[in-house]
XYZ file of C-alpha atoms in Angstrom:
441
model
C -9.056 3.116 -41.152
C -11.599 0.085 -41.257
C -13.086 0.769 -44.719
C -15.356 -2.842 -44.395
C -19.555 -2.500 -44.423
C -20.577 -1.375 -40.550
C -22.766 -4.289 -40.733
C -19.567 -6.744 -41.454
C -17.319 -4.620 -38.524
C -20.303 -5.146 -35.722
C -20.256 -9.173 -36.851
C -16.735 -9.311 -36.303
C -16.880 -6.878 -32.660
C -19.408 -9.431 -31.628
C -18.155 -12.591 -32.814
C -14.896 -10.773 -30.694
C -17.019 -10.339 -27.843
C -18.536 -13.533 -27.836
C -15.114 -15.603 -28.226
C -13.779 -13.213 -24.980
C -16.524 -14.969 -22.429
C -16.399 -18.205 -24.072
C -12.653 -18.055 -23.219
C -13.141 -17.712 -19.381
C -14.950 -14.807 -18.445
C -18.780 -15.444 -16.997
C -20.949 -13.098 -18.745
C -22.307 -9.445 -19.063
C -23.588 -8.049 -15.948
C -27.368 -6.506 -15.771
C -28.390 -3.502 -13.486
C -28.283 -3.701 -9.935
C -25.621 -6.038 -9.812
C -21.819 -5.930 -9.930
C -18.738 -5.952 -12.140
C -15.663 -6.007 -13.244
C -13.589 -4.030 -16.096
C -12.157 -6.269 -18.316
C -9.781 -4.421 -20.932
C -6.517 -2.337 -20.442
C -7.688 0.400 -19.478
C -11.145 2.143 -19.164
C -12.647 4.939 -20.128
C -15.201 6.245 -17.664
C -17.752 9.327 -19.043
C -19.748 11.964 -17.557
C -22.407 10.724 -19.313
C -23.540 7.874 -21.755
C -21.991 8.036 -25.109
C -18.860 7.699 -27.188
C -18.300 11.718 -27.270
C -18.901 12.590 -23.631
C -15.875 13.598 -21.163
C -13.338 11.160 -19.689
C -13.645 11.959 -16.286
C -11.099 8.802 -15.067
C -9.382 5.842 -16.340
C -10.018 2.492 -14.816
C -7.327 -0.532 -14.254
C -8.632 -3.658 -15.553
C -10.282 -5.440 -12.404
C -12.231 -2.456 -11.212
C -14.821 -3.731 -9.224
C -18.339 -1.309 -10.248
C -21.812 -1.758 -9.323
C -24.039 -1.018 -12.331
C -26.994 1.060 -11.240
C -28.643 1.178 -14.778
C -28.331 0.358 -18.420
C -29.299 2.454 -21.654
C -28.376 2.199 -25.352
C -26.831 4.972 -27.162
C -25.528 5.313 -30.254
C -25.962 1.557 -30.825
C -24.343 0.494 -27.910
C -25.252 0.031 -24.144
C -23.852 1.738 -22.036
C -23.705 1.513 -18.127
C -24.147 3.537 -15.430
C -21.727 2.423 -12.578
C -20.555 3.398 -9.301
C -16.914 2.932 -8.445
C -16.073 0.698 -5.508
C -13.715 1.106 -2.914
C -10.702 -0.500 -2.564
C -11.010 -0.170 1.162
C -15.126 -0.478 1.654
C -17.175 -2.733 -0.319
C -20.556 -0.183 0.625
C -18.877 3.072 0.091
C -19.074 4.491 -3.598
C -16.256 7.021 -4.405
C -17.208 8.072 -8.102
C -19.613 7.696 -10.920
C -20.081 7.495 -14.519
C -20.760 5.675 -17.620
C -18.767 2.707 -18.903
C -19.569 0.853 -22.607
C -21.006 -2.168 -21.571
C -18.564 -4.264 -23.575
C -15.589 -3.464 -21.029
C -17.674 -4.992 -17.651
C -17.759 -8.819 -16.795
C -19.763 -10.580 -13.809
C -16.808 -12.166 -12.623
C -13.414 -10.866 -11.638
C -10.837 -11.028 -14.566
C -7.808 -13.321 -13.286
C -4.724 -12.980 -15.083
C -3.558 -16.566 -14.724
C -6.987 -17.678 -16.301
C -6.633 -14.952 -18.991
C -2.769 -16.039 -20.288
C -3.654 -19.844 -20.327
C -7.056 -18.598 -22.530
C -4.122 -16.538 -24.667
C -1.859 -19.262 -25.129
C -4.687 -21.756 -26.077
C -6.945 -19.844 -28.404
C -6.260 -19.940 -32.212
C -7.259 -16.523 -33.030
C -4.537 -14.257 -33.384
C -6.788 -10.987 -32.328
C -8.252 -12.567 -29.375
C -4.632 -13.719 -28.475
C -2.927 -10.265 -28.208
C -6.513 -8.748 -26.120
C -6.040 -11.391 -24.010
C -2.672 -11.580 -23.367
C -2.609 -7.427 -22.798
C -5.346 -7.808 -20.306
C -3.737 -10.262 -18.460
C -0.137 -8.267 -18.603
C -1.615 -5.110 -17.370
C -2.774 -7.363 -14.171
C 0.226 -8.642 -13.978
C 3.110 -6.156 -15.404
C 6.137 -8.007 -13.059
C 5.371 -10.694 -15.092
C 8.236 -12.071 -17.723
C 5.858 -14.844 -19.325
C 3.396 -12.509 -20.572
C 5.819 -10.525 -22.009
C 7.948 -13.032 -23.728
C 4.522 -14.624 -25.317
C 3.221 -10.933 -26.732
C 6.781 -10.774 -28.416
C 5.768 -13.620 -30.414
C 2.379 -12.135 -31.298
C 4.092 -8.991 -33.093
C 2.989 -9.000 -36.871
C 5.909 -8.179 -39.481
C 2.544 -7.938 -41.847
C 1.052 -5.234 -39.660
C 2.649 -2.085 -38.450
C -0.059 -0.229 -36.740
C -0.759 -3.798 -34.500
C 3.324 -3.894 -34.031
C 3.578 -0.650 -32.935
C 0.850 -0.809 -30.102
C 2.372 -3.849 -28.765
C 5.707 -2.800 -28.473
C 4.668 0.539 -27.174
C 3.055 -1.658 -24.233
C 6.202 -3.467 -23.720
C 8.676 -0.685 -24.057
C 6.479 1.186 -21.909
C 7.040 -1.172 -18.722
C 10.342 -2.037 -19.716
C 11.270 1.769 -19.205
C 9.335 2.017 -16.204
C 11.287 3.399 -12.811
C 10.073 4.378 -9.753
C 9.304 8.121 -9.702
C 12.459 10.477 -8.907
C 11.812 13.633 -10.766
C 9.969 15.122 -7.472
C 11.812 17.981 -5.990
C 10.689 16.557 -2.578
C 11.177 13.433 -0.684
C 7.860 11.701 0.463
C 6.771 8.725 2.210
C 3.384 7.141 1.508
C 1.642 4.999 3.306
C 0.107 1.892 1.186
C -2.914 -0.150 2.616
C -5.669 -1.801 1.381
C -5.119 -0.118 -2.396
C -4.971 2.948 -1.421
C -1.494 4.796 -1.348
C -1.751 7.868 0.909
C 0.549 10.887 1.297
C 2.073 10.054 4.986
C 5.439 12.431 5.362
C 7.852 14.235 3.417
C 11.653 14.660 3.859
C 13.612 18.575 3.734
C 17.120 19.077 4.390
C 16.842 15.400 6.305
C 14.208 16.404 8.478
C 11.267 14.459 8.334
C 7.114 16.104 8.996
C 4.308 14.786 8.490
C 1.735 15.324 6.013
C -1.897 16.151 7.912
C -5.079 17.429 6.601
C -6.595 18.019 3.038
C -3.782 17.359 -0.035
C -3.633 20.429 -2.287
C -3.385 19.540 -6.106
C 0.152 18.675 -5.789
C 1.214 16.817 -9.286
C 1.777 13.120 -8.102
C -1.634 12.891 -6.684
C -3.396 13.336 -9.921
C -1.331 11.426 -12.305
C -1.943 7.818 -13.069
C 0.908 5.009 -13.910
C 3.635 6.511 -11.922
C 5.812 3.939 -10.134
C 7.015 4.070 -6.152
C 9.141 1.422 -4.487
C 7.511 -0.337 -1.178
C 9.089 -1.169 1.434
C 8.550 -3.623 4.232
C 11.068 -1.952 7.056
C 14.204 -1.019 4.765
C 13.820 -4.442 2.282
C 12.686 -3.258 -0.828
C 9.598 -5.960 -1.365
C 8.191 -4.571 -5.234
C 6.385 -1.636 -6.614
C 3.254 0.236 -6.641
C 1.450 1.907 -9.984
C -1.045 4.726 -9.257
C -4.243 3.572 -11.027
C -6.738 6.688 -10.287
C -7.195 9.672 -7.851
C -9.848 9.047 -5.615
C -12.521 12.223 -5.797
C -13.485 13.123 -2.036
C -14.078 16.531 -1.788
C -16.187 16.379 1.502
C -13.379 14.881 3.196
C -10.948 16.707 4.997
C -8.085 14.046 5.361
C -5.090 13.845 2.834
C -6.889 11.960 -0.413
C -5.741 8.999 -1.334
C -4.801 7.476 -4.428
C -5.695 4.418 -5.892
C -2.800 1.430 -6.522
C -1.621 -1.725 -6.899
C 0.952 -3.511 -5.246
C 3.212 -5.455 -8.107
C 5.508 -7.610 -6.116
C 9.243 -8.271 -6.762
C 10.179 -11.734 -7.681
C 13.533 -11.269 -6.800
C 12.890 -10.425 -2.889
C 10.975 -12.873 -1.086
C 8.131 -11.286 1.092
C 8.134 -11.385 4.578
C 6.161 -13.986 6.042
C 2.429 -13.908 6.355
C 3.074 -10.829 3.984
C -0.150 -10.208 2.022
C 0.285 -6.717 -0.321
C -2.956 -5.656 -0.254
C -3.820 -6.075 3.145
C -0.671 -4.715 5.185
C 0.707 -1.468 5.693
C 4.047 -0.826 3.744
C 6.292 1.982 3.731
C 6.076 3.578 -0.153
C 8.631 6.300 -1.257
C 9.548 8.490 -4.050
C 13.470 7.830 -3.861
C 15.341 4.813 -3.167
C 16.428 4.077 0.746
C 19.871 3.262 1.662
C 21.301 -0.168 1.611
C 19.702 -1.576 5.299
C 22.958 -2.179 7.426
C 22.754 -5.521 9.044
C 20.696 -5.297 12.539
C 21.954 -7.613 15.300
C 20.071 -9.954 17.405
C 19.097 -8.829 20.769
C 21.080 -11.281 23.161
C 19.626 -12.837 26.828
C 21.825 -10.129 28.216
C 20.845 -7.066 26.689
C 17.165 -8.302 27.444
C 17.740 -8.817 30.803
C 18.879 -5.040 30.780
C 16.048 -3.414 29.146
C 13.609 -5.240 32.060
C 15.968 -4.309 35.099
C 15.445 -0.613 33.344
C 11.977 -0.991 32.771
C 11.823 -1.758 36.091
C 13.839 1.161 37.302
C 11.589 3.701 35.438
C 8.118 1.788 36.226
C 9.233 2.943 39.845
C 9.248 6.313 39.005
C 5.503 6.259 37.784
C 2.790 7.519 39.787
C 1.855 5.329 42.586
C -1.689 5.137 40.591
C 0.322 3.367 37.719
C 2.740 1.430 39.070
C 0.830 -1.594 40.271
C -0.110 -1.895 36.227
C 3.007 -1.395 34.741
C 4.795 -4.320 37.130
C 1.659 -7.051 36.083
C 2.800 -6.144 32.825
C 6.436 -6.612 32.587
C 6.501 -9.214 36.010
C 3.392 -11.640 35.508
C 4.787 -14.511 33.964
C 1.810 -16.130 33.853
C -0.099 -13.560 32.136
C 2.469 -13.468 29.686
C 2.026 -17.024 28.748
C -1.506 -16.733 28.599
C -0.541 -14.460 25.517
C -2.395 -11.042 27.256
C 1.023 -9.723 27.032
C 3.641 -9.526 23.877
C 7.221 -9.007 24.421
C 9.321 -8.159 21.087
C 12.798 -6.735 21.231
C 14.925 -4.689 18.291
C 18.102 -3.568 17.347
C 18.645 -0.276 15.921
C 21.563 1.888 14.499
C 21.899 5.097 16.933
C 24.478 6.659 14.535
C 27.115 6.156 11.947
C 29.340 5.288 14.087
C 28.103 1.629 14.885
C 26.612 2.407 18.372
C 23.434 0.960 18.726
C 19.764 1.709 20.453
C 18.124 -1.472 21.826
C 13.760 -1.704 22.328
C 11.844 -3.702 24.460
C 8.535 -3.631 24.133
C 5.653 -5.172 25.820
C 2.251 -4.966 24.968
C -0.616 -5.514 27.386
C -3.785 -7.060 24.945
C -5.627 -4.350 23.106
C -7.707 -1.545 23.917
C -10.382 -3.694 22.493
C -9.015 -6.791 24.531
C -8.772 -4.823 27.994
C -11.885 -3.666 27.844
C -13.411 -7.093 27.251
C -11.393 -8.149 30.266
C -12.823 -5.546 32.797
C -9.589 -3.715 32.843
C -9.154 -0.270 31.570
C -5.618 0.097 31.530
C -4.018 -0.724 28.188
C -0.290 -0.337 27.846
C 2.441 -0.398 25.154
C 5.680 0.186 26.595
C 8.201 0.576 24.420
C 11.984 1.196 25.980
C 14.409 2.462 24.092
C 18.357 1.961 25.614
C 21.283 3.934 23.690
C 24.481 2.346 23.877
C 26.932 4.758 25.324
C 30.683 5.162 23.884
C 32.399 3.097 26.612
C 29.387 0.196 25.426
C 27.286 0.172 28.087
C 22.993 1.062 28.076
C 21.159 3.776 29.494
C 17.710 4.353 29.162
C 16.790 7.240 26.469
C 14.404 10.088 26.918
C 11.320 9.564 25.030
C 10.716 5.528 26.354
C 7.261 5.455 27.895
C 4.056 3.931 27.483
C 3.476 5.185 23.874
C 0.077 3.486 23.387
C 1.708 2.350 20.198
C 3.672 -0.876 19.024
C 6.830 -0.953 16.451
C 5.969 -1.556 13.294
C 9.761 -1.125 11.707
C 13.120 0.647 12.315
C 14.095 2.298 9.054
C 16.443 4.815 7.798
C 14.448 7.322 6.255
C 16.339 10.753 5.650
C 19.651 8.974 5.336
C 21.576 10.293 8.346
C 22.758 6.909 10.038
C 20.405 6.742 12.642
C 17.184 4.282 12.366
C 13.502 5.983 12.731
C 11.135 3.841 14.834
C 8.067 3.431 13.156
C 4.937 2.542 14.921
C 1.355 1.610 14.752
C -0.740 3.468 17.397
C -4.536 2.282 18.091
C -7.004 4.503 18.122
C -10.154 2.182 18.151
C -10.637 -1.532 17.417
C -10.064 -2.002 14.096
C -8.323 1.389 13.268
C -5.105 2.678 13.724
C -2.580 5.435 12.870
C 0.825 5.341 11.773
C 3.669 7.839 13.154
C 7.304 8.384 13.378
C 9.951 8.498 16.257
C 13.176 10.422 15.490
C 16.044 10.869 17.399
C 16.646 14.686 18.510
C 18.509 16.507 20.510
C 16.291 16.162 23.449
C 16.151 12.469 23.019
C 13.400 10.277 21.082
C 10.117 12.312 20.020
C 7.118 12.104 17.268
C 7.737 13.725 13.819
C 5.834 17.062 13.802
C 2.656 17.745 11.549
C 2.353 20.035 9.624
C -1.034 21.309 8.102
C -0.873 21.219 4.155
């Protein structure tokens, strides 16, 4: 208990405060402009003041937009509406934040540790460094530099900070849930996608009932970028939507593994990655798809494009024949290499993509074509086209194990506007290659 003259306390809290922005943050923000949340973790209230209800914890680097500004109780507190990760227009919740926690400018943790490391006061040092661990928990620096922070002279200040570092130390991803799901990360949000019974896979459509994972905050899921494990993500907040009548999403962030190197161009934010509840298999090595076998998906291409409707057939051949159009990029050919079973027999794709929906129409051409050909190798070695090839209207984002039966799931981006897509899943069955069934939660 702080037994000093309230007077003396407030001096130090502001001489604090002031010593925080003079060590690299911009300012505090006025109404009707933005900001950020600068400590640990943030309390957000129904209404202005100290004693009204938490209705959600913030991350540190919340972006808000403060809509008004009122003191209370000798403080000021703020009136903010929550961004979204996804929209910088669209609000998803509101409340009242102590002005004290919100900066002008976003926090950056790289900014915040070299501040840490440099400053000579041993309070400002530990908020500092926490703030910048809790942006960047992978992190072994931060870490290793709070360790030498901890006070023998101080219990109650040694305690908190190795209840922080314990705390992430112990961290796992989450495997106490009685059922397998897959999630579907983008753009901060990580969204219920499918779940996995008795190796059969469904997927998980319209409005999420109150199901205990999408309410809780700092639970860990491994992301995956096909089967390579690429880092974590750490549920931050549940998203309140109750108008909306899609599967509610969850606010994250994407901590990536230093140990795996991303794949290229990879940006964790910004691109769709498988996220689970239970760890994948090992990936079994996927073989190139030789000149031969490539040869033999076109000559089968070809062979089915002639069973088309006449109507069709004339669009299907520019695809797959026009060399020309193919180099002028209109067209994207990408092959795979899939495992059809445990037994080491494999499923080739060739795909070829004709522009966009977007791009065709631009063009003056309505048709718009994904074809993606599946071939299952056959016990004596050879190909033969599989049951479910087509034009899909969708492209392959991954093959993946996902219920752990030996053969590969095709996962695949399908477009249903410029600019917007959906994600689904093609399983092997017994009547060949088909989309994962919904299911209605």
């Amino acid at each position: 208990m702080d037994k000093r003259h309230p007077f003396i306390t407030a001096i130090a809290a502001t001489a604090l405060l002031s010593a925080v922005h003079s060590a690299g943050y911009a300012g505090v923000p006025e109404a009707g402009t933005a900001g950020y949340t600068i400590a640990h973790q943030v309390n957000l209230r129904s209404e202005a003041g100290a004693q009204a209800p938490v209705i959600a914890l913030l991350p540190v680097n919340t972006a808000v937009d403060v809509a008004e500004i009122i003191q209370k109780d000798k403080r000021n507190w703020a009136k903010v509406y929550v961004r979204s990760p996804v929209s910088s227009v669209d609000s998803l919740i509101e409340g009242w934040l102590d002005l004290g926690v919100l900066d002008t400018e976003k926090p950056d943790s790289k900014k915040l540790f070299k501040a840490a490391k440099a400053s000579n006061n041993p309070h400002l040092q530990r908020l500092l460094a926490e703030r910048a661990f809790a942006m960047e928990p992978m992190s072994v620096e931060i870490p290793a530099f709070i360790e030498t922070l901890i006070p023998g002279s101080d219990p109650a200040t040694a305690k908190r900070l190795q209840t922080i570092l314990s705390s992430v130390r112990q961290r796992q991803p989450v495997s106490d849930e009685p059922v397998k799901k897959i999630y579907d990360y983008y753009g901060g949000l990580l969204t219920p996608f499918a779940e996995i019974r008795d190796q059969k896979i469904t997927m998980i459509t319209g409005k999420a009932i109150g199901t205990p994972e999408y309410f809780t905050d700092n639970r860990y899921y491994p992301a995956y970028y096909g089967n390579t494990r690429i880092g974590l993500v750490r549920t931050e907040m549940r998203i309140f939507k109750s108008d909306s009548s899609d599967v509610q999403g969850v606010l994250a962030s994407y901590l990536p593994d230093a140990a795996v190197p991303d794949p290229e161009n990879f940006n964790g934010k910004d691109i769709h990655s498988m996220v689970t509840n239970y760890a994948l298999v090992p990936e079994r090595p996927k073989r190139e798809v030789n000149a031969q076998e490539k040869a033999l998906l076109k000559k089968l291409t070809l062979q089915w494009i002639q069973q088309q409707p006449k109507s069709e057939r004339q669009n299907f051949l520019k695809v797959v024949q026009n060399e020309s159009v193919i180099q002028q990029g209109d067209v994207k050919i990408n092959w795979y290499s899939g495992h059809l079973n445990q037994s080491g027999q494999q499923f080739l794709i060739g795909q070829w993509t004709f522009s966009s929906p977007s791009g065709a129409h631009y063009n003056n051409d309505p048709f718009y074509a994904a074809l993606v050909m599946i071939a299952e190798q056959q016990a004596d070695g050879s190909f033969k086209l599989a049951r479910g090839s087509g034009n899909l209207y969708c492209e392959v984002a991954s093959l993946v194990d996902l219920n752990g039966d030996g053969t590969d799931e095709i996962y695949v981006e399908c477009q249903r506007m410029e600019d917007a897509s959906d994600y689904k899943i093609l399983q092997r069955g017994k009547a060949g290659w088909d989309w994962v069934p919904e299911k209605t939660r």
